[in-house]
Short mmCIF file of C-alpha atoms in Angstrom, two decimals:
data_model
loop_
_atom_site.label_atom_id
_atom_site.label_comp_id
_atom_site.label_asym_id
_atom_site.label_seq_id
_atom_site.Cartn_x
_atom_site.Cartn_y
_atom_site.Cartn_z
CA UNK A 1 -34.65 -6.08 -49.47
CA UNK A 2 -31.65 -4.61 -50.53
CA UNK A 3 -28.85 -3.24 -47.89
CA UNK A 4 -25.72 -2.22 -46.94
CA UNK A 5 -25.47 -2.50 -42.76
CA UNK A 6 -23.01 -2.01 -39.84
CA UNK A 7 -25.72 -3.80 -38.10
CA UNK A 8 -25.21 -8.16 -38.49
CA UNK A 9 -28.40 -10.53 -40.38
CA UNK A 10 -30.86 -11.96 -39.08
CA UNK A 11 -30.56 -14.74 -41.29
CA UNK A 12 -33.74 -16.79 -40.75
CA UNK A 13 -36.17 -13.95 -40.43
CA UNK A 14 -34.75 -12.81 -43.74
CA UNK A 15 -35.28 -16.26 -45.49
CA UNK A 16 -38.95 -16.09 -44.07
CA UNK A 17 -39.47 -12.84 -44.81
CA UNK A 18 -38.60 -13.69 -48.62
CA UNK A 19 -40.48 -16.13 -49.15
CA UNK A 20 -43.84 -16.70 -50.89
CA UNK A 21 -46.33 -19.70 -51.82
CA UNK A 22 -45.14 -19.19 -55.72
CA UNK A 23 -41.59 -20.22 -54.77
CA UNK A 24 -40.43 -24.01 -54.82
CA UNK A 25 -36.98 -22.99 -53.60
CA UNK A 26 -34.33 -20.30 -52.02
CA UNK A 27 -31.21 -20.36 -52.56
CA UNK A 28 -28.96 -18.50 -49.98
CA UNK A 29 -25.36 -17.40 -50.39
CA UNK A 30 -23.83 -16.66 -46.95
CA UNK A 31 -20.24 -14.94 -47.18
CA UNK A 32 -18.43 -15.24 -43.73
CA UNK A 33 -14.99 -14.04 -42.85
CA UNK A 34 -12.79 -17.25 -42.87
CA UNK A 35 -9.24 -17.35 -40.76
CA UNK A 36 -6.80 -17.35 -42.98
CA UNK A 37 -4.33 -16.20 -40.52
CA UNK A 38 -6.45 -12.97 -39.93
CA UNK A 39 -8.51 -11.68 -37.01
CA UNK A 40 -10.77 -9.22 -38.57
CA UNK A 41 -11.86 -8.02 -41.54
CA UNK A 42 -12.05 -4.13 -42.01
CA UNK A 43 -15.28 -3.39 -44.99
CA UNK A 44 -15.50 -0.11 -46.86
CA UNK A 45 -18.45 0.24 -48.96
CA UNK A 46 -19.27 3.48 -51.17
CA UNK A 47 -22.59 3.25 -50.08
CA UNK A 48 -25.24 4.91 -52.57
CA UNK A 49 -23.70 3.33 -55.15
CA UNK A 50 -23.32 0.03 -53.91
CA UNK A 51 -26.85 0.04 -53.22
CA UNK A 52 -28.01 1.56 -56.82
CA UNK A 53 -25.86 -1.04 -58.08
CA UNK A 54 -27.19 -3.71 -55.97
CA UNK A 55 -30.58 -3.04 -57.01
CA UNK A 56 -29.66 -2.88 -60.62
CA UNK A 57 -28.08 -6.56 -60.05
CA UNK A 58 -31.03 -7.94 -58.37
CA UNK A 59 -33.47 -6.43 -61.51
CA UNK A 60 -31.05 -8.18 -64.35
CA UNK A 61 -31.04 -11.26 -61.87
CA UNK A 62 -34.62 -11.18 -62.03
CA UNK A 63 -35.10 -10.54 -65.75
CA UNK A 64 -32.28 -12.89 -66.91
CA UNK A 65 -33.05 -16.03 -63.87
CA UNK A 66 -36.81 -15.58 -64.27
CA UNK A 67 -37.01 -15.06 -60.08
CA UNK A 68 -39.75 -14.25 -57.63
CA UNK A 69 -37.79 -12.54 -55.23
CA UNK A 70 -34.58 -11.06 -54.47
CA UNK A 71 -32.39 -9.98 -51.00
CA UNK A 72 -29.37 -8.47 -51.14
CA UNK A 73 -28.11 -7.16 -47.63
CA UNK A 74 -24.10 -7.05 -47.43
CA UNK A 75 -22.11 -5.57 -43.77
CA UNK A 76 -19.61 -2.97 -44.02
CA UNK A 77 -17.21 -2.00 -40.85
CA UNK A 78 -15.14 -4.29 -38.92
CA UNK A 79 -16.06 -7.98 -38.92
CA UNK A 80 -14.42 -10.30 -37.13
CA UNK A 81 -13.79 -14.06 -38.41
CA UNK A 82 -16.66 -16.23 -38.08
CA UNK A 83 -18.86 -13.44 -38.61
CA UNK A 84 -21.68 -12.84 -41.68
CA UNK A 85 -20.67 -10.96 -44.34
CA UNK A 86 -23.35 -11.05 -47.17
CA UNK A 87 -26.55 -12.86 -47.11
CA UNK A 88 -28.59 -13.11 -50.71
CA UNK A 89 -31.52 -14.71 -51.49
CA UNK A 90 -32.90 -15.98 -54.81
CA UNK A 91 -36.23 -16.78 -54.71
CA UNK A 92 -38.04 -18.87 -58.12
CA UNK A 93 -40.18 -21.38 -58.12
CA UNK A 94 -37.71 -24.11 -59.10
CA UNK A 95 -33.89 -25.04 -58.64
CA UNK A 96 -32.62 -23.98 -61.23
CA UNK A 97 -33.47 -20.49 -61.36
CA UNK A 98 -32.50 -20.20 -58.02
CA UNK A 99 -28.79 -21.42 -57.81
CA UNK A 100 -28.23 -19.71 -61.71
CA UNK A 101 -29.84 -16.56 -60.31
CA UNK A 102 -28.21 -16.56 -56.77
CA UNK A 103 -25.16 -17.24 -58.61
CA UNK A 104 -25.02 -14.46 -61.05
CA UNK A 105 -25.56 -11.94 -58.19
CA UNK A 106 -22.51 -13.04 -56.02
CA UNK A 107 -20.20 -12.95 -59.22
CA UNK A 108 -21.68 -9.12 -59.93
CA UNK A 109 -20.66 -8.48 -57.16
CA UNK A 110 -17.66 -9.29 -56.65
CA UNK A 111 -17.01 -7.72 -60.32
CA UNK A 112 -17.81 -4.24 -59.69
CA UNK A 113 -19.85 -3.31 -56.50
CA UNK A 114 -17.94 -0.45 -54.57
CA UNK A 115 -16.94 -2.44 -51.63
CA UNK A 116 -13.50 -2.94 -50.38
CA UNK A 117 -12.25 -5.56 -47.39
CA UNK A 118 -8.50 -4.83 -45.32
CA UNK A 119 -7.27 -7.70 -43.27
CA UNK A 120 -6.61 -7.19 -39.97
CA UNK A 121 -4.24 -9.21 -38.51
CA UNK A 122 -3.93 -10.43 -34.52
CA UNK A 123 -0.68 -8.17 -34.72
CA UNK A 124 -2.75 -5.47 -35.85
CA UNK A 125 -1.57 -4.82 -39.18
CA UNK A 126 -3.46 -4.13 -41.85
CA UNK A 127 -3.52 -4.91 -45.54
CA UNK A 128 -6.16 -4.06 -48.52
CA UNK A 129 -6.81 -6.36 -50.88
CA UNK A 130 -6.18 -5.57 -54.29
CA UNK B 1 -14.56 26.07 -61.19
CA UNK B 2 -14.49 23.68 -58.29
CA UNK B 3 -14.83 20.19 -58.26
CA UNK B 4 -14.68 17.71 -55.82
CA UNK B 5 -12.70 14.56 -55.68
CA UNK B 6 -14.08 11.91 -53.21
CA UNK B 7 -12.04 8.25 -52.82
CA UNK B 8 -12.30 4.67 -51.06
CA UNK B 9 -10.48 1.94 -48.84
CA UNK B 10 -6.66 2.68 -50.38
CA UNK B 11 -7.30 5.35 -52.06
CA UNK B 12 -8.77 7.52 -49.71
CA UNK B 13 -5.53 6.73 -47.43
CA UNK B 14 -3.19 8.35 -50.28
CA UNK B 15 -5.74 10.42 -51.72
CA UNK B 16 -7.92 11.44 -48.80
CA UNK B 17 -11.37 11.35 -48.09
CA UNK B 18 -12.64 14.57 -49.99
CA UNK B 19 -10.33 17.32 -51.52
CA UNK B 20 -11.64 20.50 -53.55
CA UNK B 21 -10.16 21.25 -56.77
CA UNK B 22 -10.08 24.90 -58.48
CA UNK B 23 -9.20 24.58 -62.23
CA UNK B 24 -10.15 26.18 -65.38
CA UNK B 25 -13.50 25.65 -66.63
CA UNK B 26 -13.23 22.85 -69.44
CA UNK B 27 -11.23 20.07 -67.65
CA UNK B 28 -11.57 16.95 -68.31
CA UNK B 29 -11.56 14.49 -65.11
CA UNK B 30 -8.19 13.27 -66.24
CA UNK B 31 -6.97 16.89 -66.15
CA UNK B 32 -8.59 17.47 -62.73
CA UNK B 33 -7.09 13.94 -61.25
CA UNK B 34 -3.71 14.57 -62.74
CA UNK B 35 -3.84 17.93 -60.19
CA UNK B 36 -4.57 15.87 -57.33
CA UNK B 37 -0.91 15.37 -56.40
CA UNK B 38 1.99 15.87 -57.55
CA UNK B 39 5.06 13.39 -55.08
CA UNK B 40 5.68 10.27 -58.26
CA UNK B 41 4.24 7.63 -56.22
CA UNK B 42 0.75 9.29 -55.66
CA UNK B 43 0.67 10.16 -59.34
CA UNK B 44 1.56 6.69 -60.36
CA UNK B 45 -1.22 5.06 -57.75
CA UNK B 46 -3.63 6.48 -60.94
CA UNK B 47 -1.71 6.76 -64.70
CA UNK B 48 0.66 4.45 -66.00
CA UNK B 49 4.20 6.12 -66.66
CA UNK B 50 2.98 6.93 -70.47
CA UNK B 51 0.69 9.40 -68.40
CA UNK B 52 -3.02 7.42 -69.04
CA UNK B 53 -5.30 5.99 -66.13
CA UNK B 54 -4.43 2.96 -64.90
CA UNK B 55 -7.27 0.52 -66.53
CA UNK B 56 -8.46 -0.83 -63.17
CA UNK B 57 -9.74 2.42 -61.60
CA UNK B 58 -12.94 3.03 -61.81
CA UNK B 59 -13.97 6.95 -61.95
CA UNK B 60 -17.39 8.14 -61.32
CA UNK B 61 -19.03 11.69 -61.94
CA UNK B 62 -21.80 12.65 -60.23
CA UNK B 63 -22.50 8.90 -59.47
CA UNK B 64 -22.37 7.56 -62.90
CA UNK B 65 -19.15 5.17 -64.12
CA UNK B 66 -16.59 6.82 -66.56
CA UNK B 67 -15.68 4.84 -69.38
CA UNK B 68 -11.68 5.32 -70.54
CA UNK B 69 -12.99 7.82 -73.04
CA UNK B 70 -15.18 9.53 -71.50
CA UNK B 71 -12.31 10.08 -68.53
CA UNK B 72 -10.34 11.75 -71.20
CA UNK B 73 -13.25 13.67 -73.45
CA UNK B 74 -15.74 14.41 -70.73
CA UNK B 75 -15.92 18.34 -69.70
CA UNK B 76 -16.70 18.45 -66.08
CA UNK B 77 -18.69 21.72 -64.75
CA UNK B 78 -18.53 23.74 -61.74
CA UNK B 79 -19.50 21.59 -58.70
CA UNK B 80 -18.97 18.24 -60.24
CA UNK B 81 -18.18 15.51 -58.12
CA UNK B 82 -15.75 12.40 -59.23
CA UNK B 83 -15.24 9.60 -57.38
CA UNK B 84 -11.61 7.15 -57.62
CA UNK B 85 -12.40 3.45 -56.95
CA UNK B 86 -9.16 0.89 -56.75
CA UNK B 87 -10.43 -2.44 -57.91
CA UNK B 88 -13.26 -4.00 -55.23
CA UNK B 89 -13.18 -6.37 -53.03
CA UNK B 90 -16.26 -7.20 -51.53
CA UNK B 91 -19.04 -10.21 -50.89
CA UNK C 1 -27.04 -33.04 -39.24
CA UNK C 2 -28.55 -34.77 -41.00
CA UNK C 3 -32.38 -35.51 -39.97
CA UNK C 4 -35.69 -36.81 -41.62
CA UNK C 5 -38.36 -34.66 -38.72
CA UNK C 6 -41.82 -33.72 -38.76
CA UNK C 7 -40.63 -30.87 -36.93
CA UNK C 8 -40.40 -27.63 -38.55
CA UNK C 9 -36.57 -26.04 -39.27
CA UNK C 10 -35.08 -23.13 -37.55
CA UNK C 11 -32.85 -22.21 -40.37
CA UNK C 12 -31.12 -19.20 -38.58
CA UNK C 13 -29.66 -21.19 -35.98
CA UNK C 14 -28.78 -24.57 -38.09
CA UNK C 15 -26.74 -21.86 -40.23
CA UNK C 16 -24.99 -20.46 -36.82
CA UNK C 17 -24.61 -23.80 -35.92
CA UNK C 18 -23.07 -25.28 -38.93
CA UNK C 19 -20.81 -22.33 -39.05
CA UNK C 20 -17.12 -22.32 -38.36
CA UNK C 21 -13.99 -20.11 -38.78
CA UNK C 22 -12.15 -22.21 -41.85
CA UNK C 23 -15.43 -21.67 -43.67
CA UNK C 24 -15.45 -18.32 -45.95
CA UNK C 25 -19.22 -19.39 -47.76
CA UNK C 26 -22.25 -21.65 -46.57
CA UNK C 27 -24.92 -22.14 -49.80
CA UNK C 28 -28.11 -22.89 -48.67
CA UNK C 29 -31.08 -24.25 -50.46
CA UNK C 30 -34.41 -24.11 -49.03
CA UNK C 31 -37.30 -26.18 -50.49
CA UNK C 32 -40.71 -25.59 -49.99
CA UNK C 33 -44.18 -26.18 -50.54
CA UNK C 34 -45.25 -24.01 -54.03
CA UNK C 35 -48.85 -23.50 -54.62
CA UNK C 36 -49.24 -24.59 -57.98
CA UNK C 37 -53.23 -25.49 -57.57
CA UNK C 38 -52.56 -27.53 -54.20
CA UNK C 39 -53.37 -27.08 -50.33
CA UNK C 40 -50.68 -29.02 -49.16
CA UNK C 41 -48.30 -31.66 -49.59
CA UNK C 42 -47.93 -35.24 -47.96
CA UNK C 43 -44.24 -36.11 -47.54
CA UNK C 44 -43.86 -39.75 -46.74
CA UNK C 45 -40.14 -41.31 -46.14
CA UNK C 46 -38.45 -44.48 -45.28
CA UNK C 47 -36.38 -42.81 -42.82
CA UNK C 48 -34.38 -45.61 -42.01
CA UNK C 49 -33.11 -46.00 -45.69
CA UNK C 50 -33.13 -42.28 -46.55
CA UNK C 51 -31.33 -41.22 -43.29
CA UNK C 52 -27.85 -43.42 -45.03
CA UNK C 53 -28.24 -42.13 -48.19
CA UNK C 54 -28.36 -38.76 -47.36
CA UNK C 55 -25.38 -40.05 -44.69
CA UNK C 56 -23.90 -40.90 -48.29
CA UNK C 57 -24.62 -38.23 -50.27
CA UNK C 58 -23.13 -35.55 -47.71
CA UNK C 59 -19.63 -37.61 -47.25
CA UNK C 60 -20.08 -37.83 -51.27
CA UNK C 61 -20.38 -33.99 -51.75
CA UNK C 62 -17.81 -33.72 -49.09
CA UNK C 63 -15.05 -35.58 -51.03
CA UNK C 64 -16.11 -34.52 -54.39
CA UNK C 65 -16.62 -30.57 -53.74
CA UNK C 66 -14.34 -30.37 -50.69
CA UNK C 67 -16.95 -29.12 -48.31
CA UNK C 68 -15.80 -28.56 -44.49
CA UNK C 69 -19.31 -29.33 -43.47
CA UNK C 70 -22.76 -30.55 -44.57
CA UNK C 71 -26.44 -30.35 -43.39
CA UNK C 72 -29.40 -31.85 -44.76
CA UNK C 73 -33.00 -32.08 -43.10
CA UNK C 74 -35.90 -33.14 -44.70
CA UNK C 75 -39.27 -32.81 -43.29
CA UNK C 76 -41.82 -35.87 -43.57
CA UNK C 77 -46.12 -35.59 -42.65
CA UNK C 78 -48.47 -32.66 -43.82
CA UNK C 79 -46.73 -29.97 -45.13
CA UNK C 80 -49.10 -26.72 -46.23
CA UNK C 81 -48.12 -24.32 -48.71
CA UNK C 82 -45.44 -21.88 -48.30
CA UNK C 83 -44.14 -24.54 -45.69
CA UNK C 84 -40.25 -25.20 -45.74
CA UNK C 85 -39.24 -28.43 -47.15
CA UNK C 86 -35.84 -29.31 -47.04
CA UNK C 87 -32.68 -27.50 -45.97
CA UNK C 88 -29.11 -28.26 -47.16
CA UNK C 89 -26.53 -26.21 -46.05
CA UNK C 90 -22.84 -26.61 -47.81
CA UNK C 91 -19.93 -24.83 -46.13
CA UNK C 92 -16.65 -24.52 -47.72
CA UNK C 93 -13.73 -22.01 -48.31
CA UNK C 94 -14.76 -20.47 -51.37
CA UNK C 95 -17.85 -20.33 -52.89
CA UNK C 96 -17.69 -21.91 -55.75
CA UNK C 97 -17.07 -25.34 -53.71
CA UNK C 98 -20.20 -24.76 -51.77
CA UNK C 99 -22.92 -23.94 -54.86
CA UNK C 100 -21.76 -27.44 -56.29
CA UNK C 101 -21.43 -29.05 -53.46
CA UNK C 102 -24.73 -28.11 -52.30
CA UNK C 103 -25.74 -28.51 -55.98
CA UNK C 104 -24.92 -32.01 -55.88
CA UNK C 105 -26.84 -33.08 -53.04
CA UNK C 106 -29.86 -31.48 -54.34
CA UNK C 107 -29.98 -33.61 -57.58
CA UNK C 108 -28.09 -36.60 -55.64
CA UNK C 109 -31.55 -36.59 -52.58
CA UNK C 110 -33.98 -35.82 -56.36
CA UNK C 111 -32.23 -39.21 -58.12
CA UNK C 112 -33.10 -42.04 -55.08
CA UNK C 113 -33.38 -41.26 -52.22
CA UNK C 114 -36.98 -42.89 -50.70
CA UNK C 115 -39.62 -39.89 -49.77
CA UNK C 116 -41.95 -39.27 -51.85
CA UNK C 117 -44.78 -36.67 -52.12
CA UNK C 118 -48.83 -37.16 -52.28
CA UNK C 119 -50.11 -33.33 -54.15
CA UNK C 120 -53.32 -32.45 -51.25
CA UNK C 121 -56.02 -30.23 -53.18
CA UNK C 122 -58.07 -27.58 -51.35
CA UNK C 123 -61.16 -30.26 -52.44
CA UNK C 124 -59.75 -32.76 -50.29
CA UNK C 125 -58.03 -34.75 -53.65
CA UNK C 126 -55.06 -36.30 -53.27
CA UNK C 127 -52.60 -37.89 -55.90
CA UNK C 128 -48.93 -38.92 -55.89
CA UNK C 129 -46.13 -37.87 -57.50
CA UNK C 130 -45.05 -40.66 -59.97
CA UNK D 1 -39.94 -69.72 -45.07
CA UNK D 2 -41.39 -66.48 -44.51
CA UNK D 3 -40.19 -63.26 -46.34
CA UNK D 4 -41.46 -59.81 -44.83
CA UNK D 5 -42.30 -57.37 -47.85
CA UNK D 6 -42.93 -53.38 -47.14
CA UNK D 7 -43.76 -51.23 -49.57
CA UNK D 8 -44.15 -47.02 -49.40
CA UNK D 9 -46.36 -43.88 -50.66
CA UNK D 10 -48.33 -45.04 -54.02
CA UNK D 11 -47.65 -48.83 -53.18
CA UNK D 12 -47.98 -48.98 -49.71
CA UNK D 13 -52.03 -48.41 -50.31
CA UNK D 14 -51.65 -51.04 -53.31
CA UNK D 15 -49.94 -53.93 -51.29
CA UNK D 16 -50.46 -52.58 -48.03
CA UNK D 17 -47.00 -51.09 -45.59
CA UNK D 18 -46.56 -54.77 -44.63
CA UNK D 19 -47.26 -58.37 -45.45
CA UNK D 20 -45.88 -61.94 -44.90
CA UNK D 21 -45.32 -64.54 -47.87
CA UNK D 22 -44.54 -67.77 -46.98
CA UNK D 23 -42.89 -69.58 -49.64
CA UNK D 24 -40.39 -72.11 -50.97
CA UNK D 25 -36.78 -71.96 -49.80
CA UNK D 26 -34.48 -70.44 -52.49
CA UNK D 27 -36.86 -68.42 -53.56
CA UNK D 28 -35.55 -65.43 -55.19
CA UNK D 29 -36.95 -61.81 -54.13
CA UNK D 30 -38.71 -61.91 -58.03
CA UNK D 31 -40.74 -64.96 -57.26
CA UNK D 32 -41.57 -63.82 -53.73
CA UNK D 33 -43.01 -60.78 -55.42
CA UNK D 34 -44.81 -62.68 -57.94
CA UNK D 35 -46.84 -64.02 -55.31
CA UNK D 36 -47.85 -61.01 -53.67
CA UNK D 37 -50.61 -60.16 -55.17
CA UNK D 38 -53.18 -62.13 -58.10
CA UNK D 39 -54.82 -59.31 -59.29
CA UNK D 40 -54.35 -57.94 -62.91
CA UNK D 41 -54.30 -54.67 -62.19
CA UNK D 42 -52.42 -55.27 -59.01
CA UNK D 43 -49.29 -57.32 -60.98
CA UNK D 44 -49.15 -54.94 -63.52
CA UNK D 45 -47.93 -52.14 -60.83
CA UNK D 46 -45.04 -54.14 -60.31
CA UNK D 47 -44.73 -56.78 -64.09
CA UNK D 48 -44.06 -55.46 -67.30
CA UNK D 49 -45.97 -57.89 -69.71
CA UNK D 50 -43.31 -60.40 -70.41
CA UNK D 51 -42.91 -60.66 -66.99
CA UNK D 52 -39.65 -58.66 -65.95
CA UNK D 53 -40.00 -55.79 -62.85
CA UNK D 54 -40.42 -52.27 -63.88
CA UNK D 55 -37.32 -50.20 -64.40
CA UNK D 56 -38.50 -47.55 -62.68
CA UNK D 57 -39.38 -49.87 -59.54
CA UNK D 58 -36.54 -49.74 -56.78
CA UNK D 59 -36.28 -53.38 -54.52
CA UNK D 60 -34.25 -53.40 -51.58
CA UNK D 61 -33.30 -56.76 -49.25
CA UNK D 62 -32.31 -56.16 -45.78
CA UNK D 63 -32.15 -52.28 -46.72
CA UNK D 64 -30.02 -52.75 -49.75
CA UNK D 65 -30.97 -51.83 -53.16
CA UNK D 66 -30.48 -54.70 -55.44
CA UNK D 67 -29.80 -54.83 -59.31
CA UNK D 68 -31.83 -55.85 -61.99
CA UNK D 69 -29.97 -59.13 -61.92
CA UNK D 70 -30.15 -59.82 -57.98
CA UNK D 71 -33.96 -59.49 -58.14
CA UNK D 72 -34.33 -62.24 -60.50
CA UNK D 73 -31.18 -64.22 -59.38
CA UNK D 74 -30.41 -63.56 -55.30
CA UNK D 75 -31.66 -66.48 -52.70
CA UNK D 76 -33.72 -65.31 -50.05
CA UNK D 77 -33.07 -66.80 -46.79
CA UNK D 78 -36.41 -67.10 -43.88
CA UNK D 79 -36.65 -63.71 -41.93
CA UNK D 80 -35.50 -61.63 -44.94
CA UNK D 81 -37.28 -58.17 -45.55
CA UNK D 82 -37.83 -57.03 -49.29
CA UNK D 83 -38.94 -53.65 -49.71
CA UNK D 84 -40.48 -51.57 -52.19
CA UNK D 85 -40.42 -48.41 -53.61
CA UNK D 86 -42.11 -46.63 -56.44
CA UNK D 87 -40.05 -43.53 -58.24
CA UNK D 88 -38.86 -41.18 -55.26
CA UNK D 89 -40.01 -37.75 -55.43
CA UNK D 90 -38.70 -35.97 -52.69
CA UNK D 91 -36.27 -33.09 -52.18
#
């Protein structure tokens, strides 16, 4: 499954959802908004593309990781701290595929998927990130 | 023609959400986004002061990424779309 | 929490629950039962033993990776296909500290610690793992 | 004195999960092994043949994993528990 949400993960019923009797392992990436002196996080996402390029990640993580499955479901809108940002899961029948594959798809991400965070802070200012 | 100019997180607060251009037919996107404002600090959000894009902006037409080339060479048509991107942020 | 249980694991909530605000990434690996010609597996541990080493392993991890918080649960008795395993959860700042982290304990748990696993065919066979 | 000896998974159903040797005092956990079991087939799970314990066998006293050189060397004292494991496979 591959999304971009306002709505937050149901973390667990995505794990189970994902998985299948070929696969020895899943490895999950959760993202949460930490406090580093902020009280929100603001997410912008261009949304068709982030989602065309999602799914392009999670086929080159699957070619290049040899996986069974893929998830990709990231939040846009306001998040406070503590909350879930991202959730993927890398699905492969052993370790190793799993954490390389899971891996690949968080750093693709972060390279070049249309999605932008502001800090809020409890003053209420705001800053984007570069 | 017309072409429209969408942008995101920071840009889209200097840049605005959507805006409609009307140029001559033959413009590059460089051409079109150099007519998107004209105060110096919204023109230097996107080129550098020897007047090219500023490498970490992404441009998109019709949904597909612009290389730095292609920004310059490409010949948009009536009803094209281009999208600004500052660098992202997210996961 | 760290456990050796017969009990199945409610992943969702020992994510929620492992959760807090410093942490900006919690890597999870799942393990679980792959059908690679097999019915089931028998997990069989010295809990007693295993229970301080994975005590070990997570201060280990902790130290090493700079984790803000560790889980690991490993299930013992009959577990069928497509059953879940093991769960580790690493929580840290950034992510990079959490896939070794939780990288670590993986192969750390795989080196020595004592539960081992008996392969259950659908013919009733059984044979364990050397 | 007596020495308690446990054993898991593959040799658990060789040497059964628990037994009682009675033995010599300072007797070390090598020697208490030794007598564990007469059979052939049954030493050669835990002797290599020149005599040493397999590499790949795992002894703990009083749930502490000892080295090559404890096994052979350490002095058991009465009420001790020895315990062995075959190569772990869990995770």
């Amino acid at each position: 499954m591959i999304s971009i949400q306002k709505d937050d993960i149901d973390i667990g019923a995505l794990i189970q959802q994902s998985r299948n009797t070929h696969m020895g392992a899943q490895v999950v990436f959760v993202g949460t908004v930490r406090d580093d002196g902020i009280e929100a996080i603001e997410f912008e996402a261009d949304r068709t593309t982030a989602i065309a390029d999602l799914t392009t990640i999670a086929a080159e993580a699957t070619e290049k990781h040899g996986l069974i499955s893929v998830d990709i479901i990231h939040r846009d809108g306001l998040l406070q701290t503590g909350e879930t940002i991202l959730v993927i899961i890398a699905g492969s029948a052993h370790r190793e595929e799993g954490f390389a594959g899971c891996r690949y798809i968080i750093e693709e991400i972060k390279r070049y998927v249309p999605i932008w965070k502001k800090d809020i802070t409890a003053s209420g200012d705001s800053r984007w990130h570069d | 023609m017309r072409i429209t100019i969408r942008s995101f997180a920071r840009f889209r607060e200097i840049f605005g959400t959507e805006k409609l251009i009307e140029t001559d037919s033959f413009a590059s996107p460089k051409t079109v986004l150099s007519l998107l404002c004209k105060e110096k600090e919204c023109r230097d959000t996107l080129f550098t002061p020897d007047g090219t894009l500023h490498p970490h902006i992404t441009i998109t037409l019709n949904g597909r990424r612009l290389s730095t080339g292609e920004t310059d060479e490409t010949t948009l048509a009536d009803g094209d779309t281009l999208v600004i991107y500052p660098p992202v942020s997210g996961g």
